[in-house]
PDB file of C-alpha atoms in Angstrom:
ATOM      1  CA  UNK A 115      47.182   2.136  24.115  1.00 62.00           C
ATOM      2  CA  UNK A 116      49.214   0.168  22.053  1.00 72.00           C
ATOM      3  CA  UNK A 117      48.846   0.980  18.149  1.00 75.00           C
ATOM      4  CA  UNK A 118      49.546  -2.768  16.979  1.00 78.00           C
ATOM      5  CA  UNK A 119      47.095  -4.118  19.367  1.00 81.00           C
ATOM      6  CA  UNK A 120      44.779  -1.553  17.672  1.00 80.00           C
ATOM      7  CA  UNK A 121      45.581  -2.410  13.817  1.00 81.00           C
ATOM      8  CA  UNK A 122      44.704  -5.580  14.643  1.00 85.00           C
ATOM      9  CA  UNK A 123      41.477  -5.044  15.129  1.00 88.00           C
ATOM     10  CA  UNK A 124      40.941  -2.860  12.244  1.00 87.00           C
ATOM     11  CA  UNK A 125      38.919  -5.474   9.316  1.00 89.00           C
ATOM     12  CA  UNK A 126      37.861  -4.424   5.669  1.00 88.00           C
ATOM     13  CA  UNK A 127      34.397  -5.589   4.888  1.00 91.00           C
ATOM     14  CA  UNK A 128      32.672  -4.268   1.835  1.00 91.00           C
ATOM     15  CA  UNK A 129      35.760  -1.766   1.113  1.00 89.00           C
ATOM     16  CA  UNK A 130      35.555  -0.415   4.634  1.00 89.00           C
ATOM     17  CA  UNK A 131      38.018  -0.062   7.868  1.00 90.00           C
ATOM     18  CA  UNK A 132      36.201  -1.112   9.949  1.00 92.00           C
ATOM     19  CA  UNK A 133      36.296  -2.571  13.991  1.00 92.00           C
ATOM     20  CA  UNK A 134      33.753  -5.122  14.917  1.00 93.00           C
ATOM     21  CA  UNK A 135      31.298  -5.192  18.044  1.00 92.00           C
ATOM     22  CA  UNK A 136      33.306  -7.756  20.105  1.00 92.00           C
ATOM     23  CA  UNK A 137      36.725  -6.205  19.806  1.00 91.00           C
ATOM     24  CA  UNK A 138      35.230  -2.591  20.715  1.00 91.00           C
ATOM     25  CA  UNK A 139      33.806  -4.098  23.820  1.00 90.00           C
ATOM     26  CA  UNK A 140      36.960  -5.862  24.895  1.00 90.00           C
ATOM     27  CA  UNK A 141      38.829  -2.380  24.041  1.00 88.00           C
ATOM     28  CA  UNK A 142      36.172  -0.444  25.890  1.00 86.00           C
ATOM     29  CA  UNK A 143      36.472  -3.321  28.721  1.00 88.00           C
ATOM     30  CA  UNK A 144      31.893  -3.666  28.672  1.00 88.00           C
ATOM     31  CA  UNK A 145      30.291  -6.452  27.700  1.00 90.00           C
ATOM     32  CA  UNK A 146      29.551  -6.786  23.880  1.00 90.00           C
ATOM     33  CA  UNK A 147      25.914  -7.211  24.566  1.00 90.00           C
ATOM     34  CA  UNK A 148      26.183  -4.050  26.482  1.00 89.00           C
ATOM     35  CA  UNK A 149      27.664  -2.234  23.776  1.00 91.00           C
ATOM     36  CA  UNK A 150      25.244  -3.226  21.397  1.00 91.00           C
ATOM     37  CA  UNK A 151      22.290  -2.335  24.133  1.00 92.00           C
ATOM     38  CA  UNK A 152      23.599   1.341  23.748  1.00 91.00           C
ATOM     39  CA  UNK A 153      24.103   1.280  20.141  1.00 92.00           C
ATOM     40  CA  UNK A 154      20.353   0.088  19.878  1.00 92.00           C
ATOM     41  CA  UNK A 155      19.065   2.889  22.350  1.00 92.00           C
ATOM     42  CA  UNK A 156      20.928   5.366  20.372  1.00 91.00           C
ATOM     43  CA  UNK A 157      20.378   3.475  16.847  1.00 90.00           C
ATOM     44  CA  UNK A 158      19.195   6.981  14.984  1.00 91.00           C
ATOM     45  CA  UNK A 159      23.098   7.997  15.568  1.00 90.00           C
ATOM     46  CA  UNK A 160      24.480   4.778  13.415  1.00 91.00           C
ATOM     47  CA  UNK A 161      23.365   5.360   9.709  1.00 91.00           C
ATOM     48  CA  UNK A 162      24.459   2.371   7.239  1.00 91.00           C
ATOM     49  CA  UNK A 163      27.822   4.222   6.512  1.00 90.00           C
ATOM     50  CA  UNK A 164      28.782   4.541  10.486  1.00 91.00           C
ATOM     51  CA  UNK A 165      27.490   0.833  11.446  1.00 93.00           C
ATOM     52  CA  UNK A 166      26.576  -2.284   9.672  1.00 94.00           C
ATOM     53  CA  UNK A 167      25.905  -5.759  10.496  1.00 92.00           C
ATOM     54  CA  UNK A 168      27.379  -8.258   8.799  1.00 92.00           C
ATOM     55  CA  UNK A 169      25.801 -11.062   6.717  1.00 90.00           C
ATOM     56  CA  UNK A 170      26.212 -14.649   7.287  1.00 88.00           C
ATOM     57  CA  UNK A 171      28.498 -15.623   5.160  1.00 88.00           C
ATOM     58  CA  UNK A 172      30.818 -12.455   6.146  1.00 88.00           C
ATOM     59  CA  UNK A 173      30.690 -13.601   9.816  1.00 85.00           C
ATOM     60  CA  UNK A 174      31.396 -17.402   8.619  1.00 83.00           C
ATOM     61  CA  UNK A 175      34.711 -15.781   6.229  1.00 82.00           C
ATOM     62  CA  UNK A 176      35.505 -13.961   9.349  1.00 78.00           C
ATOM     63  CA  UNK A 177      35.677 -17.305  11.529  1.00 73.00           C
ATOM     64  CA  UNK A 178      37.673 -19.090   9.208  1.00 71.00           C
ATOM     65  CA  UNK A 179      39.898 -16.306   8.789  1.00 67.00           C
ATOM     66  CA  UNK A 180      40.915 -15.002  12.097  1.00 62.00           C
ATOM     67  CA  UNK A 181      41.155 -16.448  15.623  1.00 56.00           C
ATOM     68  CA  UNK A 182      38.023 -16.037  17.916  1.00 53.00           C
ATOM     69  CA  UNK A 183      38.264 -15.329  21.355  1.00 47.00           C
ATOM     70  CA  UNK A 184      35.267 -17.251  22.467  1.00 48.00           C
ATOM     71  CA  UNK A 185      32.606 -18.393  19.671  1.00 48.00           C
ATOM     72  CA  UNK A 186      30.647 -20.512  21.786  1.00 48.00           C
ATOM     73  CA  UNK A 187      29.702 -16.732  23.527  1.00 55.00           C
ATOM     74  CA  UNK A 188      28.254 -15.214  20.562  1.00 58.00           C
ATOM     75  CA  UNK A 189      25.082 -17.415  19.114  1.00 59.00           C
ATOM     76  CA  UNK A 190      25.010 -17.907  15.258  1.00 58.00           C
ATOM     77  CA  UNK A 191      21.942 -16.010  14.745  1.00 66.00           C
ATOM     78  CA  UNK A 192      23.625 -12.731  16.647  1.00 82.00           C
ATOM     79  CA  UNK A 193      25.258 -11.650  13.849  1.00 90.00           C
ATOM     80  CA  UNK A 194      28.105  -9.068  14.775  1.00 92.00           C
ATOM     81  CA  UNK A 195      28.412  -5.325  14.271  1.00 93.00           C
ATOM     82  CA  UNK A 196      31.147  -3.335  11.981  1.00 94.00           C
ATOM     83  CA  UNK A 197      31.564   0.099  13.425  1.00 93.00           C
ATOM     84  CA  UNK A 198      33.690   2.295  10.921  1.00 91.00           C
ATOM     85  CA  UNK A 199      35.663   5.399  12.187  1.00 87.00           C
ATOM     86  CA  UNK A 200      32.632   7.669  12.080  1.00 87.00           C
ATOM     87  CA  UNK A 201      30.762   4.708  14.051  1.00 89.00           C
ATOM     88  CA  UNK A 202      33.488   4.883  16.501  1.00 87.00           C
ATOM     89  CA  UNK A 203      33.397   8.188  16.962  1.00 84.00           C
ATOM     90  CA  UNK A 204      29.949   8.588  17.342  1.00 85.00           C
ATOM     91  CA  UNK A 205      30.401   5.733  19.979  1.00 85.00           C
ATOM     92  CA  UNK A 206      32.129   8.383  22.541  1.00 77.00           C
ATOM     93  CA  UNK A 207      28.970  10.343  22.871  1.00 79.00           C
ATOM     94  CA  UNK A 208      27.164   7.210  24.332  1.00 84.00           C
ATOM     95  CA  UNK A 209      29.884   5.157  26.001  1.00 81.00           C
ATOM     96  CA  UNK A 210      30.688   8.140  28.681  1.00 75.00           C
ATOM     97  CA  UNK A 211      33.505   6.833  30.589  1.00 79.00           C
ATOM     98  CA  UNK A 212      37.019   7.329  30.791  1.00 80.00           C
ATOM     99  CA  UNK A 213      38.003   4.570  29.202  1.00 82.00           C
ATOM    100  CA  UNK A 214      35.763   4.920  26.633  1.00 81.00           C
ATOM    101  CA  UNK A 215      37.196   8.375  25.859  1.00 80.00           C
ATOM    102  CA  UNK A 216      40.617   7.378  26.279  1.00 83.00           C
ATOM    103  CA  UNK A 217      40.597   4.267  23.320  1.00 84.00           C
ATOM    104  CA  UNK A 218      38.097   6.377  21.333  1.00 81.00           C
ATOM    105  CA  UNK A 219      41.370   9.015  21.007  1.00 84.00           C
ATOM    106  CA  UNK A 220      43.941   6.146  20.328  1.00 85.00           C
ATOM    107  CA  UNK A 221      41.558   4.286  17.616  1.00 85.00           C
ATOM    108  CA  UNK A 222      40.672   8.099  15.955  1.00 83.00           C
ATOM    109  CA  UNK A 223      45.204   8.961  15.911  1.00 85.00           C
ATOM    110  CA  UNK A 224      45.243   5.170  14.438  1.00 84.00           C
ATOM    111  CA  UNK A 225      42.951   5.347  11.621  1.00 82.00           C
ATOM    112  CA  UNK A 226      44.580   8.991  10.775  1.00 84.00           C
ATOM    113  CA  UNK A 227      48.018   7.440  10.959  1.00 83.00           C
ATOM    114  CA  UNK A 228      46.912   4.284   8.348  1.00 80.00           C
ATOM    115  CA  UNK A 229      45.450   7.046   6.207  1.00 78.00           C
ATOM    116  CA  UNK A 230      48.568   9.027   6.206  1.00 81.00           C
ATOM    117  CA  UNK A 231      50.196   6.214   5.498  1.00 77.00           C
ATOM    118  CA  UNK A 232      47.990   4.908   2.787  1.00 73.00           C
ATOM    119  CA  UNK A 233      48.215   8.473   1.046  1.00 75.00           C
ATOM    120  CA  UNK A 234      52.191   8.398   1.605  1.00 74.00           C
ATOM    121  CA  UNK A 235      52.922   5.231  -0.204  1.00 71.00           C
ATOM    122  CA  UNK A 236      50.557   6.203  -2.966  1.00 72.00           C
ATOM    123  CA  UNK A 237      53.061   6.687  -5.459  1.00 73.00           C
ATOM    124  CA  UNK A 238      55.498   3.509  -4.094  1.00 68.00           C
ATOM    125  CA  UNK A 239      52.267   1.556  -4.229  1.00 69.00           C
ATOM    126  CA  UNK A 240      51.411   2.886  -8.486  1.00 75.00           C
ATOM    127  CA  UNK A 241      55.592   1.981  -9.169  1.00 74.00           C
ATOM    128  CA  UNK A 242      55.191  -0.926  -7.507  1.00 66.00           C
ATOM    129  CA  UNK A 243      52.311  -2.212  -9.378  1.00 73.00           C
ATOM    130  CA  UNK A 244      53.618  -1.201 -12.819  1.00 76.00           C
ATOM    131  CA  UNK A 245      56.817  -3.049 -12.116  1.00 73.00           C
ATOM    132  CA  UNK A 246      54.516  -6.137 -11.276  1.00 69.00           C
ATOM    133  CA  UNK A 247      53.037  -5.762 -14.347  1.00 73.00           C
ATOM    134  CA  UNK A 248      55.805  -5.659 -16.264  1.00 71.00           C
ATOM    135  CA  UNK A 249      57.728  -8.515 -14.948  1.00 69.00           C
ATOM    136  CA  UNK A 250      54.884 -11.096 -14.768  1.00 65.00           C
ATOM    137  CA  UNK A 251      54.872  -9.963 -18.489  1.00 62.00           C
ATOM    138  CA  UNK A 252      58.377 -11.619 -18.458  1.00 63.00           C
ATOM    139  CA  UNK A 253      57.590 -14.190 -16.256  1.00 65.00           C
ATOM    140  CA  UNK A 254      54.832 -15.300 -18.372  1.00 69.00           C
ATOM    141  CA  UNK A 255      57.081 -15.335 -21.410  1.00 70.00           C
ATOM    142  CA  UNK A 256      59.818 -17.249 -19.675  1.00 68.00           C
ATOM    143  CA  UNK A 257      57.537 -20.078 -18.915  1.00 65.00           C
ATOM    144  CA  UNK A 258      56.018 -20.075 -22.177  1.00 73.00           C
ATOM    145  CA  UNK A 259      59.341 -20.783 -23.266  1.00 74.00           C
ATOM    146  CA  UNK A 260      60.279 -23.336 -20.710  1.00 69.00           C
ATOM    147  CA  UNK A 261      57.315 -25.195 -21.282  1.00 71.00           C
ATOM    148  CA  UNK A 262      58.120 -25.394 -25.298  1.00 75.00           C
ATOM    149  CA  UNK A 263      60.922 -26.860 -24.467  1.00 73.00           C
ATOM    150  CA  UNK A 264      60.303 -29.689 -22.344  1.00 72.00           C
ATOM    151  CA  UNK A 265      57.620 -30.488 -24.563  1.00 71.00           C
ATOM    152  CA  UNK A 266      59.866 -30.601 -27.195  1.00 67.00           C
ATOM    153  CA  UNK A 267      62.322 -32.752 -25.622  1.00 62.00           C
ATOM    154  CA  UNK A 268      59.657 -34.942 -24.777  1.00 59.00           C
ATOM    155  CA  UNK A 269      58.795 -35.906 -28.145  1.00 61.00           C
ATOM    156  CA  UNK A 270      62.487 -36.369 -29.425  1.00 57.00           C
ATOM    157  CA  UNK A 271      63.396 -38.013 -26.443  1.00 53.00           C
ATOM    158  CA  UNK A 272      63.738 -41.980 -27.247  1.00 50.00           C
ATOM    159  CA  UNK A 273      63.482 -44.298 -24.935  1.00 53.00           C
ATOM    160  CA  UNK A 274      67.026 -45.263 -24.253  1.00 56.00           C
ATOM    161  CA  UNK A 275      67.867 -48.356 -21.683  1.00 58.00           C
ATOM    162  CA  UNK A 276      70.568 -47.576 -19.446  1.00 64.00           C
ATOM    163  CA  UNK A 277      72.752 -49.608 -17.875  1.00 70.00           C
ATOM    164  CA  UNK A 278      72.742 -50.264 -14.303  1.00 71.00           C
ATOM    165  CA  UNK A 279      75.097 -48.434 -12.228  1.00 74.00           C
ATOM    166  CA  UNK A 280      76.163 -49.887  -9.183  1.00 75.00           C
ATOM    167  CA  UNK A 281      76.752 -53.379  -7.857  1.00 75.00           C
ATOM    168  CA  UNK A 282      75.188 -56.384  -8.957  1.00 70.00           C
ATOM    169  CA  UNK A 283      73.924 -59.682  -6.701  1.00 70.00           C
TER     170      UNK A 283
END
């Protein structure tokens, strides 16, 4: 499986990685409504922190934000599900096919490879930030500057007429 096609999938919602209902299914090639039949059979294995359901106004966010495959499939009031790496792995033990167990092992190596990463550029990331902050400091100043003086040479600028360049009729 293709990493990319799985970062893709990967959301934040309330400060966690997290793959929604939908683009599980399509991974796991079963019916969303399928998945979620499982999940609901098996709902004492999906605490809060392995599974959540978003609100409203996260799915509405969502839909403005990213493409959907097919909206007019999913009614309004079937709000869907966030499944976060534990949620995903828990997901193997109740989805028992192959291919289930196959993208279950290439979603686990990507969320350890974004964590490596996020842990690897943690001190880029701190430099980075401290250089922002120091040059929108400058920034800042620059255009406090600029902005004195074309305010100044706004009120010592007279209205001068100018001749017209060009040719005449």
């Amino acid at each position: 499986m293709d990493i990319s096609i799985l970062q893709a999938k990967i959301h934040e919602f309330r400060g966690q990685k997290v793959i929604l209902d939908f683009d599980l299914a399509l991974l796991y090639k079963v019916e969303t409504r399928v998945l979620n039949q499982a999940v609901k059979r098996n709902s004492q294995r999906f605490p809060e922190d392995f599974m959540f359901q978003l609100t409203l106004e996260e799915f509405e966010y969502m839909s403005s934000q990213f493409v959907m495959r097919s909206p007019s499939k999913r009614p309004k009031t079937a709000l869907p599900f966030a499944f976060t790496e534990q949620g995903i792995a828990m997901l193997s033990g109740i989805l028992n096919s192959d291919i289930a167990i196959n993208v279950n092992i290439a979603i686990m190596r990507t969320f350890v490879m974004i964590r490596k990463f996020a842990i690897e550029h943690k001190e880029f990331n701190s430099k980075l930030l401290e250089i922002e902050s120091k040059y929108d400091k400058q920034f800042s100043d620059i255009y406090e500057a600029l902005n004195f003086l074309i305010k100044r040479d706004e009120s010592q600028t007279v209205q001068k007429v100018r001749k017209q360049i060009g040719y005449k009729k």
